[in-house]
Amino acid sequence: MNSRFFPIVIALLISAIGVVAEPDLNLPDDGNGVTIINASLIDGTGSPARRTSITVQNQKIVGIGVPPLSGSQILDVKGMTVLPGLIDSHVHFQAVPGAVHRKDDASTRRELMYHHLRAHVANGVTTVLDAAIASSSLRELRDYLAKGGVGPRVMALGPTFHNPEGYMDGEALSDYWAPRWRASGTSGDVDALYREYSDIEDLVGVKVAATYGFGGPLDIYETHSPEMLAVIRQRARDHGRPIYVHVNDNRGVDIALELGARALTHLVPDDATEERLEHLLQANMHVIPTLYTVEHFVVRYQPNLLDAPMVRLTVPAVERATARDPHVWDEYVKKFTLIAAPYLPEWYAGWWGNVYFTESRVRSLVENLQEKLKMHHNAGVPIAMGTDSGGWPHMPNLFHGPTAVREMELMVEAGMTPVEVLRSATVIPAHMMGIEHLVGTIEMGKRADLIVVRGNPLEDISALREIEWVMKDGEIRRSAEWMAD
């Protein structure tokens, strides 16, 4: 057939067998399938963007650039950009932003967690990695999703190992993280934690806290002994789960190298030597930068950021109100200072925190991390986008959902190109977690997770703020409709 007649044939087929969706029509996969036409497709494989169609049936991608299935529903996206659903490689569903300041009860935290699940999808994040979660909370979350609750695909790290009196035993998590898990001071503790998670699916690794403190003059935590680290490494090999390591400085990075870790769950502010970068590269160790964990302090000085459309749409009103409260910021900065330097008098911690965490200082700290990110990226170290959403319950505005796009903007500001950042939020974390056969690219046979945006994120990553549609497992809705529960 002459190629110039092919579009005419497709149009005739569509008019004969399909129904073109109205702008506000939800398109669930009813068994006959859904076909998106006139898509400017960025499939994530490295191929250039192209105008084509994508056909979905039974939650999977079954056709690209082929005529729609008989009876399938048709969605004409009119040349908008279609790309894979985003992957956030570092979230914490147990952590509700600002819960400490509001003194949320367990029921409130649970309802906000369900809201956060929807918020991720509404912002185009269709897969997440919960980087530390109690087994009981993970079971509850999975049960909610299995019964039809709206949310992303939730992969998880479990168990998480911390030394007695170490980082995760401390005030950073608080009682509002509840429930907590046991410390791993002995090999028996390690084995007991594995048994605790033994019946849970989609565990893609374990986590180790290798954290001495937060950059102060004194160490405030002790990490595992070399003997315990050897036990943890061997058990991880026995169970076939890669190790992810929580780090704050280069000492933690060196522990991660000794453990043969898959990833660092934060980017450290320390300078990296060429030798250390080469070791990371040889180990194929991923870095999850979490730049927004520093930049979030800026909202204290620019509360208008809380009025961004996707923040207003997807962040609970009670959390936005908490993040606007100047008294909350005073208490948070004081608490943060005391967590980092518990030896300070409380009155001094409050004063010093306000003097230190000025807007200009915060921006300087972010720029330092961005320099480190560029250094790692230029060395070839694989970068996986992660936000640390939730973080500590003391944090007023480490929001679930919209933080992902801001994290990606910060990565572009650091010197990565938009296409490199998109890879860091799709195919790279999919490979890191070993789920590249399911998600990360738009290819035949993969899960039908994709987003439709009005602009071109290859030219401007902020186009991801203009989401038109999100498809999760073949069901496509507008962001507001995903939030409607």
C-alpha positions in Angstrom: 0.0 0.0 0.0 1.2 3.5 -0.8 2.3 5.0 2.5 0.5 8.3 1.8 -2.8 6.4 2.0 -2.1 4.7 5.4 -3.3 7.6 7.5 -6.6 7.7 5.5 -7.1 4.0 6.1 -6.4 4.4 9.8 -8.9 7.2 10.0 -11.5 5.0 8.3 -10.9 2.2 10.6 -11.3 4.5 13.6 -14.5 5.9 12.4 -15.8 2.4 11.7 -14.8 0.5 14.9 -13.9 3.1 17.5 -15.4 5.8 19.7 -13.3 8.9 20.0 -13.3 10.1 23.6 -14.7 13.3 24.7 -12.2 15.5 26.6 -13.6 14.6 30.1 -14.3 11.0 29.5 -12.6 8.3 31.6 -11.4 5.3 29.6 -11.2 2.1 31.7 -9.9 -0.9 29.9 -13.2 -2.8 29.4 -11.6 -5.8 27.7 -11.9 -4.3 24.2 -8.9 -2.1 24.8 -8.0 1.6 24.5 -6.1 3.1 21.6 -4.3 6.5 21.9 -3.9 8.1 18.6 -2.0 11.1 17.3 0.6 10.7 20.1 4.0 12.2 20.0 5.6 9.2 21.6 8.8 9.3 23.8 9.0 5.5 24.5 12.0 5.7 26.8 14.1 3.3 24.8 16.3 6.0 23.3 14.4 6.1 20.0 13.5 9.6 18.8 10.0 11.0 19.4 7.6 9.9 16.7 3.9 10.4 15.9 2.1 7.1 16.4 -0.6 5.3 18.2 -0.5 3.0 21.3 -3.0 0.2 21.9 -3.7 -1.2 25.3 -5.7 -4.2 26.3 -5.9 -6.2 29.6 -3.6 -3.7 31.3 -0.8 -4.2 28.8 0.6 -2.5 25.7 -0.4 -4.7 22.8 0.3 -2.5 19.8 2.3 0.5 18.8 1.7 2.1 15.4 -1.0 -0.5 14.4 -4.7 -0.2 13.7 -6.9 -0.2 16.8 -8.5 -3.4 18.0 -12.1 -4.1 16.9 -14.3 -2.3 19.4 -11.6 -0.5 21.2 -12.1 3.0 22.6 -10.2 5.8 21.0 -8.5 8.7 22.6 -7.2 11.4 20.3 -4.4 13.3 22.1 -3.9 15.7 19.2 -0.1 15.6 19.1 0.5 15.8 22.8 3.5 14.0 24.3 3.1 10.5 25.6 5.9 9.0 27.8 6.3 6.2 30.3 4.8 6.6 33.8 7.4 8.1 36.2 9.2 6.1 38.9 10.0 7.7 42.3 12.8 5.6 43.8 12.5 6.9 47.3 9.3 7.4 49.2 8.0 6.7 52.7 4.3 6.1 53.0 4.5 5.8 56.8 5.7 9.4 57.0 2.9 11.9 56.8 4.2 15.5 56.2 3.7 17.6 59.3 2.1 14.8 61.4 4.2 15.6 64.4 3.0 19.3 64.5 -0.7 18.4 64.1 -0.4 15.4 66.4 -2.3 13.2 63.9 -3.9 10.1 65.3 -3.5 6.7 63.6 -6.8 7.0 61.7 -5.9 10.4 60.3 -2.4 9.2 59.2 -4.0 6.2 57.5 -6.5 8.3 55.6 -3.7 10.8 54.5 -1.6 7.8 53.4 -4.5 6.7 51.1 -4.7 10.3 49.8 -0.9 10.2 49.1 -1.3 7.0 47.0 -3.7 8.8 44.7 -1.5 11.9 44.6 1.4 10.0 43.2 -0.7 8.7 40.3 -2.3 12.1 39.7 1.2 13.6 39.3 2.2 10.9 36.8 4.2 8.7 39.2 2.9 5.2 38.5 5.6 3.2 40.3 7.3 4.0 43.6 9.9 2.4 45.9 9.1 2.6 49.6 12.6 2.8 51.0 11.8 1.8 54.6 8.5 0.6 55.9 7.3 -1.7 58.7 6.0 -5.0 57.6 2.6 -4.4 59.1 2.2 -1.1 57.3 3.3 -2.6 54.0 0.7 -5.4 54.3 -2.0 -2.8 55.1 -1.0 -0.7 52.1 -0.9 -3.7 49.8 -4.3 -4.9 51.1 -5.8 -1.5 50.4 -4.5 -1.5 46.8 -5.6 -5.2 46.2 -9.1 -4.2 47.2 -9.3 -1.5 44.5 -7.7 1.4 46.2 -6.1 3.9 43.8 -2.3 4.1 43.9 1.0 3.5 42.1 2.7 0.2 41.8 4.5 -0.1 45.2 7.8 -1.8 45.4 9.6 -1.9 48.7 12.8 -2.5 50.6 12.5 -4.9 53.4 13.8 -5.5 56.0 15.6 -2.3 57.0 18.6 -2.8 59.3 19.8 -0.2 61.8 22.2 -0.5 64.7 20.7 -0.3 68.3 20.7 3.4 69.2 21.5 4.1 65.6 19.8 6.5 63.1 16.5 4.8 62.8 16.2 4.3 66.6 16.5 8.0 67.1 14.3 11.1 67.1 14.4 11.5 63.4 11.5 9.2 62.7 9.5 10.0 65.9 6.6 8.0 67.3 4.4 9.4 64.5 6.3 7.1 62.1 4.6 4.2 64.0 4.9 1.3 63.9 8.7 0.8 64.1 10.8 -2.3 63.7 13.5 -3.9 65.8 17.1 -2.9 65.7 19.5 -5.5 64.2 22.2 -5.9 66.9 22.7 -9.7 66.4 22.4 -12.2 63.7 19.3 -13.5 65.4 17.7 -10.0 64.9 18.6 -10.1 61.2 17.0 -13.5 60.7 13.9 -12.5 62.7 13.4 -9.4 60.5 13.6 -11.6 57.3 11.0 -13.9 58.7 8.8 -10.8 59.4 8.8 -9.9 55.7 8.8 -13.4 54.3 5.3 -13.5 52.9 5.4 -10.1 51.3 5.7 -9.7 47.5 7.5 -7.0 45.5 10.4 -6.7 47.8 13.3 -5.6 45.6 16.0 -5.2 48.2 16.9 -4.5 51.8 18.1 -1.3 53.4 21.0 -0.6 55.7 21.4 2.7 57.7 25.1 3.7 57.5 24.7 7.1 59.1 26.9 8.7 61.7 25.1 12.1 61.9 24.2 15.1 59.8 27.5 16.9 59.3 28.0 18.3 62.8 31.3 18.3 64.6 30.3 15.2 66.6 29.0 11.8 65.5 25.6 11.1 67.1 25.0 7.6 65.8 26.9 4.3 65.7 26.7 2.1 62.7 26.9 -1.7 62.6 30.2 -3.3 63.5 32.2 -4.9 60.7 31.0 -8.3 62.0 27.3 -7.4 61.8 27.8 -5.8 58.3 29.3 -9.2 57.2 26.2 -11.0 58.5 23.8 -8.5 56.8 25.7 -8.9 53.5 25.7 -12.7 53.6 21.9 -12.8 54.5 21.1 -10.4 51.6 23.0 -12.8 49.3 21.2 -15.8 50.7 17.8 -14.2 50.2 18.7 -12.7 46.8 17.9 -9.1 47.7 20.3 -6.3 46.8 21.3 -3.8 49.5 20.4 -0.2 49.5 22.3 2.1 51.9 21.2 5.2 53.7 24.2 7.5 53.8 25.1 11.0 54.9 28.8 11.2 54.3 31.7 9.4 52.5 32.1 7.0 55.4 28.7 5.6 54.6 29.6 5.4 50.9 32.6 3.3 51.8 30.4 1.0 53.8 28.1 0.7 50.8 31.0 -0.3 48.6 32.1 -2.9 51.2 28.5 -4.3 51.2 28.4 -4.4 47.4 25.3 -2.3 47.5 22.9 -1.7 44.6 22.3 2.0 45.5 22.9 4.9 47.8 19.5 6.3 48.9 20.9 9.9 49.2 23.7 11.9 47.6 26.2 13.0 50.1 27.5 16.6 50.3 31.2 15.4 50.7 33.6 15.8 47.8 34.1 12.6 45.9 37.6 11.5 44.8 38.1 10.1 41.3 39.0 6.8 42.9 35.7 6.7 44.9 33.7 7.6 41.7 35.5 4.9 39.8 34.7 2.4 42.5 31.0 3.4 42.3 31.0 3.0 38.6 32.7 -0.4 38.7 30.2 -1.6 41.2 27.3 -0.3 39.1 26.0 1.4 42.2 23.1 3.8 41.6 22.7 7.1 43.4 19.3 8.5 44.4 20.0 12.3 44.8 16.9 13.5 46.8 17.9 17.1 46.3 14.5 18.3 47.5 15.2 17.1 51.0 17.3 20.2 51.3 15.4 22.6 49.1 12.1 22.0 50.9 13.2 24.7 53.5 12.7 27.3 50.8 8.9 27.0 51.2 9.3 28.7 54.6 10.3 31.9 52.7 8.1 31.4 49.6 4.8 30.0 50.8 3.3 31.0 47.4 4.9 27.8 46.2 2.0 26.0 48.0 -0.4 27.6 45.5 1.0 25.7 42.5 -1.9 24.0 40.7 -0.7 20.4 41.2 0.1 21.1 44.9 -3.4 22.5 45.4 -5.0 19.6 43.6 -3.0 16.7 45.1 -1.7 17.8 48.5 -4.3 17.5 51.4 -5.5 20.9 52.6 -4.5 20.2 56.1 -0.9 19.5 55.0 -0.7 22.7 53.0 -2.1 24.7 56.0 0.6 23.1 58.2 3.3 24.1 55.7 2.1 27.7 55.8 2.2 28.1 59.6 5.3 30.1 60.7 5.1 28.6 64.2 5.4 25.1 62.6 8.6 26.2 60.8 10.0 27.6 64.0 9.4 24.3 65.8 10.6 22.2 62.9 13.9 24.1 62.5 14.5 23.8 66.2 13.7 20.1 66.2 15.8 19.5 63.1 18.7 21.2 64.8 18.3 19.1 67.9 18.1 15.9 65.8 21.4 16.9 64.2 23.0 18.2 67.4 21.2 16.7 70.4 23.9 18.1 72.7 22.8 21.7 72.2 20.5 23.5 74.7 16.9 23.7 73.3 16.8 27.5 73.4 20.1 27.7 71.5 19.0 25.2 68.9 16.0 27.3 68.0 18.0 30.5 67.7 20.9 28.8 65.8 18.5 27.0 63.4 16.8 30.2 62.4 20.2 31.9 61.9 21.6 29.1 59.9 18.6 28.0 57.6 18.2 31.3 55.8 16.9 31.1 52.2 20.3 32.0 50.8 22.0 29.3 52.9 19.5 26.7 51.8 20.0 27.6 48.2 23.8 27.3 48.7 23.4 23.8 50.2 21.3 22.8 47.2 23.8 24.1 44.8 26.5 22.1 46.6 24.5 18.9 46.1 23.8 19.8 42.5 27.6 20.1 41.9 28.0 16.6 43.4 25.2 15.2 41.3 26.9 16.6 38.1 30.2 15.1 39.2 28.6 11.6 39.7 26.6 11.9 36.5 29.6 13.0 34.4 31.6 10.1 35.8 28.9 7.7 34.5 27.4 6.7 37.8 23.7 5.7 37.2 21.3 8.2 38.7 17.7 7.3 39.8 15.2 10.0 40.6 13.9 9.8 44.1 12.2 12.4 46.4 12.2 10.9 49.9 8.6 12.0 50.0 7.3 11.9 53.5 10.8 11.9 54.9 10.4 12.5 58.6 7.0 13.3 60.0 8.5 16.5 61.4 9.0 17.8 57.8 6.0 20.0 56.9 6.2 19.9 53.1 8.0 16.8 51.8 4.8 16.1 49.9 3.9 12.9 48.1 3.3 13.4 44.4 4.2 16.9 43.2 7.7 16.8 44.7 8.7 14.4 41.9 8.6 17.1 39.2 10.4 19.6 41.3 13.2 17.0 42.0 13.5 16.5 38.2 13.7 20.3 37.7 16.5 20.4 40.2 18.4 17.7 38.4 18.1 19.6 35.1 19.4 22.7 36.9 22.4 20.6 38.1 23.4 20.1 34.5 21.7 16.9 33.4 19.7 17.2 30.1 15.9 16.6 30.1 16.3 13.3 28.3 18.8 12.1 30.9 16.5 13.2 33.7 13.6 11.4 32.1 15.7 8.2 31.9 16.5 8.7 35.6 12.8 8.7 36.3 11.9 5.8 34.1 14.2 3.1 32.6 17.1 3.5 35.0 15.1 2.9 38.3 13.3 0.1 36.5 16.6 -1.6 35.9 17.8 -0.8 39.4 14.8 -2.6 40.9 14.9 -5.4 38.4 11.4 -4.6 37.0 12.4 -3.4 33.6 10.3 -6.2 32.1 7.2 -4.5 33.5 7.8 -0.8 33.4 10.2 2.0 32.5 9.6 2.1 28.7 6.5 2.0 26.4 7.0 -1.3 24.6 4.9 -4.3 23.6 4.0 -6.5 26.5 4.8 -4.1 29.2 2.3 -2.7 31.7 0.2 0.1 30.4 1.6 2.9 32.6 2.0 6.2 30.7 1.4 9.9 31.0 0.2 12.5 28.4 1.5 16.1 28.7 0.7 19.2 26.7 4.3 20.4 26.1 7.6 18.7 25.2 9.6 17.6 28.3 12.6 16.9 26.1 12.8 20.7 25.6 11.5 21.8 29.1 11.2 19.3 31.9 8.6 21.5 33.5 6.2 20.4 30.9 5.5 17.5 33.3 3.6 20.0 35.4 1.0 20.2 32.5 -0.3 16.6 32.8 -3.4 16.0 30.6 -3.9 12.3 31.3 -2.3 9.5 33.4 -2.8 5.8 32.5 -2.1 3.3 35.2 -2.5 -0.4 34.3 -4.6 0.5 31.3 -7.0 2.9 33.0 -6.7 6.5 31.9 -8.0 9.5 33.8 -7.2 13.1 34.2 -5.3 14.1 37.4 -8.4 15.5 39.1 -10.3 12.3 38.4 -7.5 10.2 39.9 -7.9 12.3 43.1 -11.7 11.9 43.1 -11.4 8.4 44.6 
